[in-house]
JSON list of N, CA and C in Angstrom, two decimals:
[
{"chain": "U", "resi": 5, "resn": "MET", "atom": "N", "xyz": [-2.64, 54.83, 0.39]},
{"chain": "U", "resi": 5, "resn": "MET", "atom": "CA", "xyz": [-4.05, 54.63, 0.66]},
{"chain": "U", "resi": 5, "resn": "MET", "atom": "C", "xyz": [-4.50, 55.65, 1.70]},
{"chain": "U", "resi": 6, "resn": "LEU", "atom": "N", "xyz": [-5.63, 56.25, 1.45]},
{"chain": "U", "resi": 6, "resn": "LEU", "atom": "CA", "xyz": [-6.23, 57.20, 2.36]},
{"chain": "U", "resi": 6, "resn": "LEU", "atom": "C", "xyz": [-7.22, 56.45, 3.25]},
{"chain": "U", "resi": 7, "resn": "VAL", "atom": "N", "xyz": [-7.11, 56.60, 4.55]},
{"chain": "U", "resi": 7, "resn": "VAL", "atom": "CA", "xyz": [-8.05, 55.99, 5.49]},
{"chain": "U", "resi": 7, "resn": "VAL", "atom": "C", "xyz": [-8.72, 57.12, 6.26]},
{"chain": "U", "resi": 8, "resn": "ILE", "atom": "N", "xyz": [-10.05, 57.15, 6.21]},
{"chain": "U", "resi": 8, "resn": "ILE", "atom": "CA", "xyz": [-10.80, 58.20, 6.91]},
{"chain": "U", "resi": 8, "resn": "ILE", "atom": "C", "xyz": [-11.91, 57.56, 7.74]},
{"chain": "U", "resi": 9, "resn": "THR", "atom": "N", "xyz": [-12.44, 58.33, 8.66]},
{"chain": "U", "resi": 9, "resn": "THR", "atom": "CA", "xyz": [-13.56, 57.89, 9.47]},
{"chain": "U", "resi": 9, "resn": "THR", "atom": "C", "xyz": [-14.79, 58.69, 9.07]},
{"chain": "U", "resi": 10, "resn": "ARG", "atom": "N", "xyz": [-15.89, 58.01, 8.83]},
{"chain": "U", "resi": 10, "resn": "ARG", "atom": "CA", "xyz": [-17.15, 58.65, 8.49]},
{"chain": "U", "resi": 10, "resn": "ARG", "atom": "C", "xyz": [-18.25, 57.99, 9.31]},
{"chain": "U", "resi": 11, "resn": "ARG", "atom": "N", "xyz": [-19.25, 58.77, 9.64]},
{"chain": "U", "resi": 11, "resn": "ARG", "atom": "CA", "xyz": [-20.42, 58.26, 10.35]},
{"chain": "U", "resi": 11, "resn": "ARG", "atom": "C", "xyz": [-21.53, 57.98, 9.34]},
{"chain": "U", "resi": 12, "resn": "GLU", "atom": "N", "xyz": [-22.53, 57.28, 9.77]},
{"chain": "U", "resi": 12, "resn": "GLU", "atom": "CA", "xyz": [-23.67, 56.99, 8.90]},
{"chain": "U", "resi": 12, "resn": "GLU", "atom": "C", "xyz": [-24.24, 58.29, 8.34]},
{"chain": "U", "resi": 13, "resn": "GLY", "atom": "N", "xyz": [-24.47, 58.31, 7.03]},
{"chain": "U", "resi": 13, "resn": "GLY", "atom": "CA", "xyz": [-25.02, 59.49, 6.36]},
{"chain": "U", "resi": 13, "resn": "GLY", "atom": "C", "xyz": [-23.96, 60.46, 5.85]},
{"chain": "U", "resi": 14, "resn": "GLU", "atom": "N", "xyz": [-22.71, 60.33, 6.30]},
{"chain": "U", "resi": 14, "resn": "GLU", "atom": "CA", "xyz": [-21.65, 61.23, 5.84]},
{"chain": "U", "resi": 14, "resn": "GLU", "atom": "C", "xyz": [-21.10, 60.75, 4.51]},
{"chain": "U", "resi": 15, "resn": "GLU", "atom": "N", "xyz": [-20.48, 61.68, 3.78]},
{"chain": "U", "resi": 15, "resn": "GLU", "atom": "CA", "xyz": [-20.04, 61.40, 2.42]},
{"chain": "U", "resi": 15, "resn": "GLU", "atom": "C", "xyz": [-18.57, 61.71, 2.21]},
{"chain": "U", "resi": 16, "resn": "VAL", "atom": "N", "xyz": [-18.03, 61.12, 1.14]},
{"chain": "U", "resi": 16, "resn": "VAL", "atom": "CA", "xyz": [-16.69, 61.41, 0.65]},
{"chain": "U", "resi": 16, "resn": "VAL", "atom": "C", "xyz": [-16.86, 61.81, -0.80]},
{"chain": "U", "resi": 17, "resn": "VAL", "atom": "N", "xyz": [-16.29, 62.96, -1.18]},
{"chain": "U", "resi": 17, "resn": "VAL", "atom": "CA", "xyz": [-16.38, 63.47, -2.55]},
{"chain": "U", "resi": 17, "resn": "VAL", "atom": "C", "xyz": [-15.09, 63.12, -3.28]},
{"chain": "U", "resi": 18, "resn": "ILE", "atom": "N", "xyz": [-15.21, 62.50, -4.46]},
{"chain": "U", "resi": 18, "resn": "ILE", "atom": "CA", "xyz": [-14.06, 62.11, -5.26]},
{"chain": "U", "resi": 18, "resn": "ILE", "atom": "C", "xyz": [-13.88, 63.12, -6.39]},
{"chain": "U", "resi": 19, "resn": "GLY", "atom": "N", "xyz": [-12.72, 63.76, -6.43]},
{"chain": "U", "resi": 19, "resn": "GLY", "atom": "CA", "xyz": [-12.42, 64.74, -7.47]},
{"chain": "U", "resi": 19, "resn": "GLY", "atom": "C", "xyz": [-12.72, 66.15, -7.01]},
{"chain": "U", "resi": 20, "resn": "ASP", "atom": "N", "xyz": [-12.85, 67.04, -7.96]},
{"chain": "U", "resi": 20, "resn": "ASP", "atom": "CA", "xyz": [-13.11, 68.46, -7.71]},
{"chain": "U", "resi": 20, "resn": "ASP", "atom": "C", "xyz": [-14.46, 68.63, -7.01]},
{"chain": "U", "resi": 21, "resn": "PRO", "atom": "N", "xyz": [-14.48, 69.23, -5.83]},
{"chain": "U", "resi": 21, "resn": "PRO", "atom": "CA", "xyz": [-15.76, 69.39, -5.12]},
{"chain": "U", "resi": 21, "resn": "PRO", "atom": "C", "xyz": [-16.82, 70.15, -5.91]},
{"chain": "U", "resi": 22, "resn": "ALA", "atom": "N", "xyz": [-16.40, 71.06, -6.78]},
{"chain": "U", "resi": 22, "resn": "ALA", "atom": "CA", "xyz": [-17.37, 71.81, -7.58]},
{"chain": "U", "resi": 22, "resn": "ALA", "atom": "C", "xyz": [-17.96, 70.96, -8.70]},
{"chain": "U", "resi": 23, "resn": "ASN", "atom": "N", "xyz": [-17.20, 69.96, -9.15]},
{"chain": "U", "resi": 23, "resn": "ASN", "atom": "CA", "xyz": [-17.66, 69.07, -10.21]},
{"chain": "U", "resi": 23, "resn": "ASN", "atom": "C", "xyz": [-17.07, 67.68, -9.95]},
{"chain": "U", "resi": 24, "resn": "PRO", "atom": "N", "xyz": [-17.57, 66.97, -8.95]},
{"chain": "U", "resi": 24, "resn": "PRO", "atom": "CA", "xyz": [-16.93, 65.71, -8.54]},
{"chain": "U", "resi": 24, "resn": "PRO", "atom": "C", "xyz": [-17.11, 64.59, -9.55]},
{"chain": "U", "resi": 25, "resn": "HIS", "atom": "N", "xyz": [-16.12, 63.67, -9.56]},
{"chain": "U", "resi": 25, "resn": "HIS", "atom": "CA", "xyz": [-16.23, 62.45, -10.35]},
{"chain": "U", "resi": 25, "resn": "HIS", "atom": "C", "xyz": [-17.30, 61.54, -9.76]},
{"chain": "U", "resi": 26, "resn": "GLY", "atom": "N", "xyz": [-17.45, 61.59, -8.44]},
{"chain": "U", "resi": 26, "resn": "GLY", "atom": "CA", "xyz": [-18.42, 60.75, -7.76]},
{"chain": "U", "resi": 26, "resn": "GLY", "atom": "C", "xyz": [-18.47, 61.04, -6.28]},
{"chain": "U", "resi": 27, "resn": "VAL", "atom": "N", "xyz": [-19.44, 60.44, -5.63]},
{"chain": "U", "resi": 27, "resn": "VAL", "atom": "CA", "xyz": [-19.64, 60.61, -4.19]},
{"chain": "U", "resi": 27, "resn": "VAL", "atom": "C", "xyz": [-19.89, 59.24, -3.59]},
{"chain": "U", "resi": 28, "resn": "ILE", "atom": "N", "xyz": [-19.27, 58.99, -2.44]},
{"chain": "U", "resi": 28, "resn": "ILE", "atom": "CA", "xyz": [-19.50, 57.76, -1.69]},
{"chain": "U", "resi": 28, "resn": "ILE", "atom": "C", "xyz": [-20.12, 58.15, -0.35]},
{"chain": "U", "resi": 29, "resn": "ARG", "atom": "N", "xyz": [-21.25, 57.55, -0.01]},
{"chain": "U", "resi": 29, "resn": "ARG", "atom": "CA", "xyz": [-21.95, 57.86, 1.24]},
{"chain": "U", "resi": 29, "resn": "ARG", "atom": "C", "xyz": [-22.06, 56.61, 2.09]},
{"chain": "U", "resi": 30, "resn": "VAL", "atom": "N", "xyz": [-21.87, 56.75, 3.39]},
{"chain": "U", "resi": 30, "resn": "VAL", "atom": "CA", "xyz": [-22.10, 55.64, 4.31]},
{"chain": "U", "resi": 30, "resn": "VAL", "atom": "C", "xyz": [-23.61, 55.55, 4.48]},
{"chain": "U", "resi": 31, "resn": "ALA", "atom": "N", "xyz": [-24.21, 54.53, 3.87]},
{"chain": "U", "resi": 31, "resn": "ALA", "atom": "CA", "xyz": [-25.67, 54.39, 3.88]},
{"chain": "U", "resi": 31, "resn": "ALA", "atom": "C", "xyz": [-26.18, 53.89, 5.23]},
{"chain": "U", "resi": 32, "resn": "SER", "atom": "N", "xyz": [-25.49, 52.88, 5.80]},
{"chain": "U", "resi": 32, "resn": "SER", "atom": "CA", "xyz": [-25.90, 52.37, 7.10]},
{"chain": "U", "resi": 32, "resn": "SER", "atom": "C", "xyz": [-24.78, 51.56, 7.72]},
{"chain": "U", "resi": 33, "resn": "ILE", "atom": "N", "xyz": [-24.83, 51.44, 9.03]},
{"chain": "U", "resi": 33, "resn": "ILE", "atom": "CA", "xyz": [-23.89, 50.61, 9.78]},
{"chain": "U", "resi": 33, "resn": "ILE", "atom": "C", "xyz": [-24.72, 49.75, 10.72]},
{"chain": "U", "resi": 34, "resn": "LYS", "atom": "N", "xyz": [-24.58, 48.43, 10.59]},
{"chain": "U", "resi": 34, "resn": "LYS", "atom": "CA", "xyz": [-25.28, 47.49, 11.47]},
{"chain": "U", "resi": 34, "resn": "LYS", "atom": "C", "xyz": [-24.28, 46.43, 11.91]},
{"chain": "U", "resi": 35, "resn": "GLY", "atom": "N", "xyz": [-23.89, 46.48, 13.16]},
{"chain": "U", "resi": 35, "resn": "GLY", "atom": "CA", "xyz": [-22.89, 45.53, 13.67]},
{"chain": "U", "resi": 35, "resn": "GLY", "atom": "C", "xyz": [-21.57, 45.72, 12.95]},
{"chain": "U", "resi": 36, "resn": "ASP", "atom": "N", "xyz": [-21.07, 44.65, 12.36]},
{"chain": "U", "resi": 36, "resn": "ASP", "atom": "CA", "xyz": [-19.79, 44.73, 11.65]},
{"chain": "U", "resi": 36, "resn": "ASP", "atom": "C", "xyz": [-19.99, 44.94, 10.14]},
{"chain": "U", "resi": 37, "resn": "ARG", "atom": "N", "xyz": [-21.20, 45.30, 9.72]},
{"chain": "U", "resi": 37, "resn": "ARG", "atom": "CA", "xyz": [-21.51, 45.51, 8.30]},
{"chain": "U", "resi": 37, "resn": "ARG", "atom": "C", "xyz": [-21.70, 46.99, 8.02]},
{"chain": "U", "resi": 38, "resn": "VAL", "atom": "N", "xyz": [-21.06, 47.47, 6.96]},
{"chain": "U", "resi": 38, "resn": "VAL", "atom": "CA", "xyz": [-21.19, 48.86, 6.53]},
{"chain": "U", "resi": 38, "resn": "VAL", "atom": "C", "xyz": [-21.75, 48.84, 5.11]},
{"chain": "U", "resi": 39, "resn": "ARG", "atom": "N", "xyz": [-22.82, 49.57, 4.88]},
{"chain": "U", "resi": 39, "resn": "ARG", "atom": "CA", "xyz": [-23.38, 49.69, 3.53]},
{"chain": "U", "resi": 39, "resn": "ARG", "atom": "C", "xyz": [-22.95, 51.03, 2.97]},
{"chain": "U", "resi": 40, "resn": "LEU", "atom": "N", "xyz": [-22.37, 50.99, 1.77]},
{"chain": "U", "resi": 40, "resn": "LEU", "atom": "CA", "xyz": [-21.91, 52.20, 1.09]},
{"chain": "U", "resi": 40, "resn": "LEU", "atom": "C", "xyz": [-22.77, 52.46, -0.13]},
{"chain": "U", "resi": 41, "resn": "ALA", "atom": "N", "xyz": [-23.06, 53.72, -0.39]},
{"chain": "U", "resi": 41, "resn": "ALA", "atom": "CA", "xyz": [-23.80, 54.11, -1.59]},
{"chain": "U", "resi": 41, "resn": "ALA", "atom": "C", "xyz": [-22.85, 54.89, -2.50]},
{"chain": "U", "resi": 42, "resn": "PHE", "atom": "N", "xyz": [-22.74, 54.46, -3.76]},
{"chain": "U", "resi": 42, "resn": "PHE", "atom": "CA", "xyz": [-21.84, 55.09, -4.72]},
{"chain": "U", "resi": 42, "resn": "PHE", "atom": "C", "xyz": [-22.65, 55.85, -5.75]},
{"chain": "U", "resi": 43, "resn": "SER", "atom": "N", "xyz": [-22.26, 57.08, -6.01]},
{"chain": "U", "resi": 43, "resn": "SER", "atom": "CA", "xyz": [-22.91, 57.88, -7.04]},
{"chain": "U", "resi": 43, "resn": "SER", "atom": "C", "xyz": [-21.83, 58.35, -8.01]},
{"chain": "U", "resi": 44, "resn": "PHE", "atom": "N", "xyz": [-21.75, 57.66, -9.17]},
{"chain": "U", "resi": 44, "resn": "PHE", "atom": "CA", "xyz": [-20.77, 57.97, -10.20]},
{"chain": "U", "resi": 44, "resn": "PHE", "atom": "C", "xyz": [-21.47, 57.99, -11.54]},
{"chain": "U", "resi": 45, "resn": "PRO", "atom": "N", "xyz": [-20.92, 58.70, -12.53]},
{"chain": "U", "resi": 45, "resn": "PRO", "atom": "CA", "xyz": [-21.50, 58.65, -13.88]},
{"chain": "U", "resi": 45, "resn": "PRO", "atom": "C", "xyz": [-21.46, 57.21, -14.41]},
{"chain": "U", "resi": 46, "resn": "ARG", "atom": "N", "xyz": [-22.38, 56.87, -15.28]},
{"chain": "U", "resi": 46, "resn": "ARG", "atom": "CA", "xyz": [-22.47, 55.51, -15.82]},
{"chain": "U", "resi": 46, "resn": "ARG", "atom": "C", "xyz": [-21.20, 55.08, -16.55]},
{"chain": "U", "resi": 47, "resn": "GLU", "atom": "N", "xyz": [-20.46, 56.02, -17.11]},
{"chain": "U", "resi": 47, "resn": "GLU", "atom": "CA", "xyz": [-19.26, 55.63, -17.87]},
{"chain": "U", "resi": 47, "resn": "GLU", "atom": "C", "xyz": [-18.08, 55.25, -16.97]},
{"chain": "U", "resi": 48, "resn": "ILE", "atom": "N", "xyz": [-18.20, 55.44, -15.67]},
{"chain": "U", "resi": 48, "resn": "ILE", "atom": "CA", "xyz": [-17.16, 55.04, -14.73]},
{"chain": "U", "resi": 48, "resn": "ILE", "atom": "C", "xyz": [-17.57, 53.70, -14.10]},
{"chain": "U", "resi": 49, "resn": "ASP", "atom": "N", "xyz": [-16.75, 52.67, -14.34]},
{"chain": "U", "resi": 49, "resn": "ASP", "atom": "CA", "xyz": [-17.02, 51.36, -13.78]},
{"chain": "U", "resi": 49, "resn": "ASP", "atom": "C", "xyz": [-16.71, 51.34, -12.28]},
{"chain": "U", "resi": 50, "resn": "VAL", "atom": "N", "xyz": [-17.60, 50.75, -11.50]},
{"chain": "U", "resi": 50, "resn": "VAL", "atom": "CA", "xyz": [-17.39, 50.57, -10.07]},
{"chain": "U", "resi": 50, "resn": "VAL", "atom": "C", "xyz": [-17.67, 49.10, -9.76]},
{"chain": "U", "resi": 51, "resn": "HIS", "atom": "N", "xyz": [-16.67, 48.39, -9.22]},
{"chain": "U", "resi": 51, "resn": "HIS", "atom": "CA", "xyz": [-16.80, 46.96, -8.96]},
{"chain": "U", "resi": 51, "resn": "HIS", "atom": "C", "xyz": [-16.27, 46.63, -7.57]},
{"chain": "U", "resi": 52, "resn": "ARG", "atom": "N", "xyz": [-16.82, 45.59, -6.95]},
{"chain": "U", "resi": 52, "resn": "ARG", "atom": "CA", "xyz": [-16.21, 45.01, -5.75]},
{"chain": "U", "resi": 52, "resn": "ARG", "atom": "C", "xyz": [-14.87, 44.42, -6.17]},
{"chain": "U", "resi": 53, "resn": "ARG", "atom": "N", "xyz": [-13.92, 44.33, -5.25]},
{"chain": "U", "resi": 53, "resn": "ARG", "atom": "CA", "xyz": [-12.58, 43.84, -5.58]},
{"chain": "U", "resi": 53, "resn": "ARG", "atom": "C", "xyz": [-12.61, 42.46, -6.22]},
{"chain": "U", "resi": 54, "resn": "GLU", "atom": "N", "xyz": [-13.41, 41.53, -5.67]},
{"chain": "U", "resi": 54, "resn": "GLU", "atom": "CA", "xyz": [-13.42, 40.18, -6.22]},
{"chain": "U", "resi": 54, "resn": "GLU", "atom": "C", "xyz": [-13.96, 40.15, -7.65]},
{"chain": "U", "resi": 55, "resn": "VAL", "atom": "N", "xyz": [-14.90, 41.03, -7.95]},
{"chain": "U", "resi": 55, "resn": "VAL", "atom": "CA", "xyz": [-15.45, 41.12, -9.31]},
{"chain": "U", "resi": 55, "resn": "VAL", "atom": "C", "xyz": [-14.40, 41.76, -10.24]},
{"chain": "U", "resi": 56, "resn": "ALA", "atom": "N", "xyz": [-13.74, 42.82, -9.78]},
{"chain": "U", "resi": 56, "resn": "ALA", "atom": "CA", "xyz": [-12.72, 43.48, -10.58]},
{"chain": "U", "resi": 56, "resn": "ALA", "atom": "C", "xyz": [-11.58, 42.51, -10.90]},
{"chain": "U", "resi": 57, "resn": "ASP", "atom": "N", "xyz": [-11.16, 41.71, -9.92]},
{"chain": "U", "resi": 57, "resn": "ASP", "atom": "CA", "xyz": [-10.10, 40.73, -10.15]},
{"chain": "U", "resi": 57, "resn": "ASP", "atom": "C", "xyz": [-10.53, 39.70, -11.20]},
{"chain": "U", "resi": 58, "resn": "GLN", "atom": "N", "xyz": [-11.78, 39.27, -11.14]},
{"chain": "U", "resi": 58, "resn": "GLN", "atom": "CA", "xyz": [-12.28, 38.30, -12.11]},
{"chain": "U", "resi": 58, "resn": "GLN", "atom": "C", "xyz": [-12.34, 38.90, -13.51]},
{"chain": "U", "resi": 59, "resn": "ILE", "atom": "N", "xyz": [-12.79, 40.15, -13.62]},
{"chain": "U", "resi": 59, "resn": "ILE", "atom": "CA", "xyz": [-12.83, 40.82, -14.92]},
{"chain": "U", "resi": 59, "resn": "ILE", "atom": "C", "xyz": [-11.42, 40.93, -15.49]},
{"chain": "U", "resi": 60, "resn": "ALA", "atom": "N", "xyz": [-10.47, 41.32, -14.66]},
{"chain": "U", "resi": 60, "resn": "ALA", "atom": "CA", "xyz": [-9.08, 41.45, -15.11]},
{"chain": "U", "resi": 60, "resn": "ALA", "atom": "C", "xyz": [-8.51, 40.10, -15.55]},
{"chain": "U", "resi": 61, "resn": "ALA", "atom": "N", "xyz": [-8.85, 39.03, -14.85]},
{"chain": "U", "resi": 61, "resn": "ALA", "atom": "CA", "xyz": [-8.35, 37.70, -15.20]},
{"chain": "U", "resi": 61, "resn": "ALA", "atom": "C", "xyz": [-8.98, 37.19, -16.49]},
{"chain": "U", "resi": 62, "resn": "ASP", "atom": "N", "xyz": [-10.23, 37.54, -16.75]},
{"chain": "U", "resi": 62, "resn": "ASP", "atom": "CA", "xyz": [-10.95, 37.05, -17.93]},
{"chain": "U", "resi": 62, "resn": "ASP", "atom": "C", "xyz": [-10.68, 37.89, -19.18]},
{"chain": "U", "resi": 63, "resn": "LYS", "atom": "N", "xyz": [-10.20, 39.13, -18.99]},
{"chain": "U", "resi": 63, "resn": "LYS", "atom": "CA", "xyz": [-9.99, 40.03, -20.13]},
{"chain": "U", "resi": 63, "resn": "LYS", "atom": "C", "xyz": [-8.83, 39.52, -20.98]},
{"chain": "U", "resi": 64, "resn": "PRO", "atom": "N", "xyz": [-9.05, 39.30, -22.27]},
{"chain": "U", "resi": 64, "resn": "PRO", "atom": "CA", "xyz": [-7.95, 38.83, -23.11]},
{"chain": "U", "resi": 64, "resn": "PRO", "atom": "C", "xyz": [-6.87, 39.89, -23.25]},
{"chain": "U", "resi": 65, "resn": "ASP", "atom": "N", "xyz": [-5.63, 39.45, -23.18]},
{"chain": "U", "resi": 65, "resn": "ASP", "atom": "CA", "xyz": [-4.50, 40.35, -23.33]},
{"chain": "U", "resi": 65, "resn": "ASP", "atom": "C", "xyz": [-4.14, 40.41, -24.81]},
{"chain": "U", "resi": 66, "resn": "ILE", "atom": "N", "xyz": [-4.52, 41.53, -25.48]},
{"chain": "U", "resi": 66, "resn": "ILE", "atom": "CA", "xyz": [-4.25, 41.62, -26.92]},
{"chain": "U", "resi": 66, "resn": "ILE", "atom": "C", "xyz": [-3.01, 42.44, -27.22]},
{"chain": "U", "resi": 67, "resn": "ALA", "atom": "N", "xyz": [-2.37, 42.98, -26.20]},
{"chain": "U", "resi": 67, "resn": "ALA", "atom": "CA", "xyz": [-1.16, 43.77, -26.43]},
{"chain": "U", "resi": 67, "resn": "ALA", "atom": "C", "xyz": [-0.12, 42.90, -27.10]},
{"chain": "U", "resi": 68, "resn": "GLY", "atom": "N", "xyz": [0.43, 43.38, -28.18]},
{"chain": "U", "resi": 68, "resn": "GLY", "atom": "CA", "xyz": [1.46, 42.64, -28.90]},
{"chain": "U", "resi": 68, "resn": "GLY", "atom": "C", "xyz": [0.91, 41.62, -29.87]},
{"chain": "U", "resi": 69, "resn": "LYS", "atom": "N", "xyz": [-0.41, 41.45, -29.95]},
{"chain": "U", "resi": 69, "resn": "LYS", "atom": "CA", "xyz": [-1.00, 40.46, -30.84]},
{"chain": "U", "resi": 69, "resn": "LYS", "atom": "C", "xyz": [-1.59, 41.09, -32.10]},
{"chain": "U", "resi": 70, "resn": "ILE", "atom": "N", "xyz": [-1.62, 42.41, -32.16]},
{"chain": "U", "resi": 70, "resn": "ILE", "atom": "CA", "xyz": [-2.19, 43.08, -33.33]},
{"chain": "U", "resi": 70, "resn": "ILE", "atom": "C", "xyz": [-1.06, 43.26, -34.36]},
{"chain": "U", "resi": 71, "resn": "ARG", "atom": "N", "xyz": [-1.31, 42.78, -35.56]},
{"chain": "U", "resi": 71, "resn": "ARG", "atom": "CA", "xyz": [-0.30, 42.84, -36.61]},
{"chain": "U", "resi": 71, "resn": "ARG", "atom": "C", "xyz": [-0.85, 43.66, -37.78]},
{"chain": "U", "resi": 72, "resn": "PRO", "atom": "N", "xyz": [0.04, 44.26, -38.54]},
{"chain": "U", "resi": 72, "resn": "PRO", "atom": "CA", "xyz": [-0.43, 45.00, -39.72]},
{"chain": "U", "resi": 72, "resn": "PRO", "atom": "C", "xyz": [-1.05, 44.03, -40.73]},
{"chain": "U", "resi": 73, "resn": "ALA", "atom": "N", "xyz": [-1.90, 44.56, -41.58]},
{"chain": "U", "resi": 73, "resn": "ALA", "atom": "CA", "xyz": [-2.55, 43.74, -42.61]},
{"chain": "U", "resi": 73, "resn": "ALA", "atom": "C", "xyz": [-1.50, 43.18, -43.55]},
{"chain": "U", "resi": 74, "resn": "ALA", "atom": "N", "xyz": [-1.82, 42.07, -44.19]},
{"chain": "U", "resi": 74, "resn": "ALA", "atom": "CA", "xyz": [-0.90, 41.44, -45.14]},
{"chain": "U", "resi": 74, "resn": "ALA", "atom": "C", "xyz": [-0.53, 42.43, -46.23]},
{"chain": "U", "resi": 75, "resn": "GLY", "atom": "N", "xyz": [0.74, 42.47, -46.59]},
{"chain": "U", "resi": 75, "resn": "GLY", "atom": "CA", "xyz": [1.21, 43.40, -47.61]},
{"chain": "U", "resi": 75, "resn": "GLY", "atom": "C", "xyz": [1.73, 44.68, -47.02]},
{"chain": "U", "resi": 76, "resn": "GLY", "atom": "N", "xyz": [1.35, 44.98, -45.78]},
{"chain": "U", "resi": 76, "resn": "GLY", "atom": "CA", "xyz": [1.87, 46.13, -45.06]},
{"chain": "U", "resi": 76, "resn": "GLY", "atom": "C", "xyz": [1.41, 47.47, -45.56]},
{"chain": "U", "resi": 77, "resn": "GLU", "atom": "N", "xyz": [0.46, 47.51, -46.50]},
{"chain": "U", "resi": 77, "resn": "GLU", "atom": "CA", "xyz": [-0.02, 48.78, -47.03]},
{"chain": "U", "resi": 77, "resn": "GLU", "atom": "C", "xyz": [-1.39, 49.10, -46.45]},
{"chain": "U", "resi": 78, "resn": "THR", "atom": "N", "xyz": [-1.64, 50.38, -46.24]},
{"chain": "U", "resi": 78, "resn": "THR", "atom": "CA", "xyz": [-2.96, 50.83, -45.79]},
{"chain": "U", "resi": 78, "resn": "THR", "atom": "C", "xyz": [-3.54, 51.72, -46.85]},
{"chain": "U", "resi": 79, "resn": "THR", "atom": "N", "xyz": [-4.86, 51.77, -46.91]},
{"chain": "U", "resi": 79, "resn": "THR", "atom": "CA", "xyz": [-5.52, 52.64, -47.89]},
{"chain": "U", "resi": 79, "resn": "THR", "atom": "C", "xyz": [-6.40, 53.63, -47.21]}
]
């Protein structure tokens, strides 16, 4: 895990700086609360940990459940 220090308004670039996957900016700091702004392409999912854990728990595990069609032949 990478741990860095950033001040309000400063950013972290994810990926190649010339063509980044995304950017995270410290939007504001008030007391013990930090607001982060994420800028990523729409095809990249970004979730809070508790939401990501819930998605992972709800996602059906289909690995090993896919079987070939009856007769075993494909057309």
